[in-house]
mmCIF file of C-alpha atoms in Angstrom:
data_model
loop_
_atom_site.group_PDB
_atom_site.id
_atom_site.type_symbol
_atom_site.label_atom_id
_atom_site.label_comp_id
_atom_site.label_asym_id
_atom_site.label_seq_id
_atom_site.Cartn_x
_atom_site.Cartn_y
_atom_site.Cartn_z
ATOM 1 C CA UNK A 152 144.692 58.976 154.498
ATOM 2 C CA UNK A 153 144.200 62.616 156.342
ATOM 3 C CA UNK A 154 145.814 63.654 159.484
ATOM 4 C CA UNK A 155 142.208 63.993 160.783
ATOM 5 C CA UNK A 156 139.810 62.135 159.237
ATOM 6 C CA UNK A 157 137.219 60.422 161.349
ATOM 7 C CA UNK A 158 137.753 56.829 162.057
ATOM 8 C CA UNK A 159 134.224 56.059 161.823
ATOM 9 C CA UNK A 160 131.601 59.060 160.280
ATOM 10 C CA UNK A 161 129.895 60.924 163.268
ATOM 11 C CA UNK A 162 126.122 60.625 163.688
ATOM 12 C CA UNK A 163 123.359 63.441 163.880
ATOM 13 C CA UNK A 164 123.893 63.419 167.070
ATOM 14 C CA UNK A 165 126.924 63.639 167.778
ATOM 15 C CA UNK A 166 127.628 66.519 165.595
ATOM 16 C CA UNK A 167 125.516 68.129 167.223
ATOM 17 C CA UNK A 168 127.708 68.432 170.185
ATOM 18 C CA UNK A 169 130.707 69.629 168.220
ATOM 19 C CA UNK A 170 130.285 73.154 167.477
ATOM 20 C CA UNK A 171 133.594 75.144 167.832
ATOM 21 C CA UNK A 172 135.832 71.803 166.732
ATOM 22 C CA UNK A 173 137.457 71.049 163.495
ATOM 23 C CA UNK A 174 135.883 67.938 162.123
ATOM 24 C CA UNK A 175 138.467 67.231 159.509
ATOM 25 C CA UNK A 176 141.122 67.460 157.397
ATOM 26 C CA UNK A 177 141.837 66.608 153.445
ATOM 27 C CA UNK A 178 144.101 65.235 151.827
ATOM 28 C CA UNK A 179 146.143 67.055 149.517
ATOM 29 C CA UNK A 180 144.546 67.742 146.101
ATOM 30 C CA UNK A 181 146.930 68.676 143.112
ATOM 31 C CA UNK A 182 145.314 71.849 141.254
ATOM 32 C CA UNK A 183 146.267 71.161 137.383
ATOM 33 C CA UNK A 184 146.143 73.391 134.193
ATOM 34 C CA UNK A 185 144.279 70.450 132.908
ATOM 35 C CA UNK A 186 141.709 71.018 135.503
ATOM 36 C CA UNK A 187 142.219 74.587 135.208
ATOM 37 C CA UNK A 188 141.275 74.601 131.481
ATOM 38 C CA UNK A 189 138.501 71.776 132.631
ATOM 39 C CA UNK A 190 136.932 74.652 134.567
ATOM 40 C CA UNK A 191 136.880 77.078 131.789
ATOM 41 C CA UNK A 192 135.189 74.995 129.776
ATOM 42 C CA UNK A 193 132.645 74.348 131.694
ATOM 43 C CA UNK A 194 132.791 78.344 132.749
ATOM 44 C CA UNK A 195 133.196 80.370 129.438
ATOM 45 C CA UNK A 196 135.494 82.263 131.743
ATOM 46 C CA UNK A 197 138.924 81.465 129.319
ATOM 47 C CA UNK A 198 140.695 85.193 131.127
ATOM 48 C CA UNK A 199 144.089 84.188 129.729
ATOM 49 C CA UNK A 200 145.557 84.319 133.010
ATOM 50 C CA UNK A 201 143.858 81.289 133.707
ATOM 51 C CA UNK A 202 143.898 79.855 130.647
ATOM 52 C CA UNK A 203 147.428 80.861 128.648
ATOM 53 C CA UNK A 204 151.202 79.512 130.362
ATOM 54 C CA UNK A 205 153.026 81.569 127.689
ATOM 55 C CA UNK A 206 151.292 85.343 128.627
ATOM 56 C CA UNK A 207 151.711 84.765 132.181
ATOM 57 C CA UNK A 208 154.706 83.390 132.431
ATOM 58 C CA UNK A 209 155.391 87.412 130.399
ATOM 59 C CA UNK A 210 152.868 89.655 132.071
ATOM 60 C CA UNK A 211 151.040 87.785 135.258
ATOM 61 C CA UNK A 212 152.816 89.430 138.576
ATOM 62 C CA UNK A 213 152.503 85.320 139.652
ATOM 63 C CA UNK A 214 154.846 84.690 136.415
ATOM 64 C CA UNK A 215 152.513 81.137 135.634
ATOM 65 C CA UNK A 216 148.525 80.964 135.408
ATOM 66 C CA UNK A 217 146.607 80.285 138.210
ATOM 67 C CA UNK A 218 143.039 78.613 139.535
ATOM 68 C CA UNK A 219 139.909 80.139 139.180
ATOM 69 C CA UNK A 220 138.378 81.271 142.085
ATOM 70 C CA UNK A 221 134.742 80.198 141.933
ATOM 71 C CA UNK A 222 137.380 77.083 141.440
ATOM 72 C CA UNK A 223 139.074 76.530 143.917
ATOM 73 C CA UNK A 224 135.539 77.632 145.782
ATOM 74 C CA UNK A 225 133.630 74.618 143.916
ATOM 75 C CA UNK A 226 136.415 72.006 145.143
ATOM 76 C CA UNK A 227 135.609 72.378 148.513
ATOM 77 C CA UNK A 228 132.693 70.011 148.713
ATOM 78 C CA UNK A 229 134.545 67.371 146.919
ATOM 79 C CA UNK A 230 137.084 67.559 149.736
ATOM 80 C CA UNK A 231 134.615 67.200 152.390
ATOM 81 C CA UNK A 232 132.821 64.645 151.708
ATOM 82 C CA UNK A 233 136.478 62.831 151.430
ATOM 83 C CA UNK A 234 136.961 63.461 154.801
ATOM 84 C CA UNK A 235 134.240 61.374 156.062
ATOM 85 C CA UNK A 236 132.340 64.199 158.239
ATOM 86 C CA UNK A 237 128.842 63.150 157.000
ATOM 87 C CA UNK A 238 127.108 61.852 159.343
ATOM 88 C CA UNK A 239 126.740 57.274 157.627
ATOM 89 C CA UNK A 240 122.777 57.223 157.927
ATOM 90 C CA UNK A 241 122.076 60.178 155.734
ATOM 91 C CA UNK A 242 119.424 60.082 153.016
ATOM 92 C CA UNK A 243 120.539 63.037 150.848
ATOM 93 C CA UNK A 244 122.614 66.357 151.338
ATOM 94 C CA UNK A 245 122.301 69.608 149.657
ATOM 95 C CA UNK A 246 124.119 72.734 149.017
ATOM 96 C CA UNK A 247 122.673 75.186 150.797
ATOM 97 C CA UNK A 248 125.225 78.334 150.655
ATOM 98 C CA UNK A 249 127.593 80.794 151.097
ATOM 99 C CA UNK A 250 128.469 82.663 153.729
ATOM 100 C CA UNK A 251 131.966 85.591 154.217
ATOM 101 C CA UNK A 252 133.634 83.964 151.360
ATOM 102 C CA UNK A 253 136.784 85.421 150.741
ATOM 103 C CA UNK A 254 139.284 85.143 147.869
ATOM 104 C CA UNK A 255 143.236 85.655 149.771
ATOM 105 C CA UNK A 256 145.880 83.932 147.799
ATOM 106 C CA UNK A 257 145.870 82.816 144.186
ATOM 107 C CA UNK A 258 146.175 78.759 143.434
ATOM 108 C CA UNK A 259 149.006 78.649 140.768
ATOM 109 C CA UNK A 260 149.062 76.291 138.128
ATOM 110 C CA UNK A 261 150.163 72.673 140.071
ATOM 111 C CA UNK A 262 149.980 73.576 143.173
ATOM 112 C CA UNK A 263 148.518 71.374 146.158
ATOM 113 C CA UNK A 264 145.462 72.264 147.737
ATOM 114 C CA UNK A 265 143.374 70.923 151.013
ATOM 115 C CA UNK A 266 140.495 71.606 153.246
ATOM 116 C CA UNK A 267 140.581 72.374 157.189
ATOM 117 C CA UNK A 268 137.208 72.813 158.420
ATOM 118 C CA UNK A 269 135.220 73.417 161.556
ATOM 119 C CA UNK A 270 131.785 72.906 162.435
ATOM 120 C CA UNK A 271 130.147 76.058 163.474
ATOM 121 C CA UNK A 272 126.735 74.332 164.318
ATOM 122 C CA UNK A 273 123.787 72.123 163.405
ATOM 123 C CA UNK A 274 120.383 73.552 163.809
ATOM 124 C CA UNK A 275 117.475 71.502 163.595
ATOM 125 C CA UNK A 276 115.089 72.552 160.847
ATOM 126 C CA UNK A 277 112.368 69.805 161.248
ATOM 127 C CA UNK A 278 111.789 66.478 162.097
ATOM 128 C CA UNK A 279 115.352 64.698 160.651
ATOM 129 C CA UNK A 280 116.199 67.628 158.800
ATOM 130 C CA UNK A 281 119.369 69.661 160.320
ATOM 131 C CA UNK A 282 121.284 72.630 158.283
ATOM 132 C CA UNK A 283 125.164 72.559 159.256
ATOM 133 C CA UNK A 284 127.184 75.336 158.938
ATOM 134 C CA UNK A 285 130.881 75.147 158.788
ATOM 135 C CA UNK A 286 133.992 77.555 158.507
ATOM 136 C CA UNK A 287 136.449 75.801 155.978
ATOM 137 C CA UNK A 288 140.192 77.379 154.876
ATOM 138 C CA UNK A 289 141.617 76.107 151.822
ATOM 139 C CA UNK A 290 144.805 76.054 152.325
ATOM 140 C CA UNK A 291 148.354 75.394 149.655
ATOM 141 C CA UNK A 292 150.765 73.376 150.427
ATOM 142 C CA UNK A 293 153.853 75.943 150.779
ATOM 143 C CA UNK A 294 151.793 78.731 151.539
ATOM 144 C CA UNK A 295 151.533 81.062 154.715
ATOM 145 C CA UNK A 296 148.318 82.521 153.182
ATOM 146 C CA UNK A 297 145.369 80.135 152.332
ATOM 147 C CA UNK A 298 143.678 80.551 149.029
ATOM 148 C CA UNK A 299 140.248 81.011 150.529
ATOM 149 C CA UNK A 300 138.230 80.907 153.980
ATOM 150 C CA UNK A 301 134.616 80.847 153.153
ATOM 151 C CA UNK A 302 131.195 79.161 155.519
ATOM 152 C CA UNK A 303 129.338 76.292 153.716
ATOM 153 C CA UNK A 304 125.629 76.069 154.673
ATOM 154 C CA UNK A 305 124.854 72.288 153.884
ATOM 155 C CA UNK A 306 121.134 70.973 154.567
ATOM 156 C CA UNK A 307 121.040 67.383 155.526
ATOM 157 C CA UNK A 308 118.007 64.771 156.402
ATOM 158 C CA UNK A 309 117.840 61.663 157.983
ATOM 159 C CA UNK A 310 117.397 58.801 157.358
ATOM 160 C CA UNK A 311 114.396 57.800 158.316
ATOM 161 C CA UNK A 312 114.143 54.356 160.287
ATOM 162 C CA UNK A 313 111.012 51.657 158.323
ATOM 163 C CA UNK A 314 108.144 51.354 160.470
ATOM 164 C CA UNK A 315 108.495 47.909 162.089
ATOM 165 C CA UNK A 316 112.755 47.944 161.668
#
């Protein structure tokens, strides 16, 4: 269980009043070498700093392999869903983009990370449509500096009530 997971998912109406508030902290998740290798395989990014533990031990300033920055960034979506911050009556939610992404510290192979999210805004974009902007910090267990900060944009569509229901 997370230290700050909502007991029940917020409603769209509640989210509209929560700007500036922390809306969740995920559980810790491990970024191990297998996950890094799978990401390298998917993206074709096989730089030795990510996939060659022996060379990294000898030549890297970190003395181990590190996760791709984009791997760490891509984990945000799954961790956000785990926190239970998407309203229950959501029909669909789509990644709309990122603002102000900064990679601040490497995630070493085997490190544990978690997501801390603060709602910045919930903007009406039409009937039942909302653009959610959130400030995200990916923390590294035992480290002072976070792995990254990013503002996410998510377009959400509220499930419409059926006529006569």
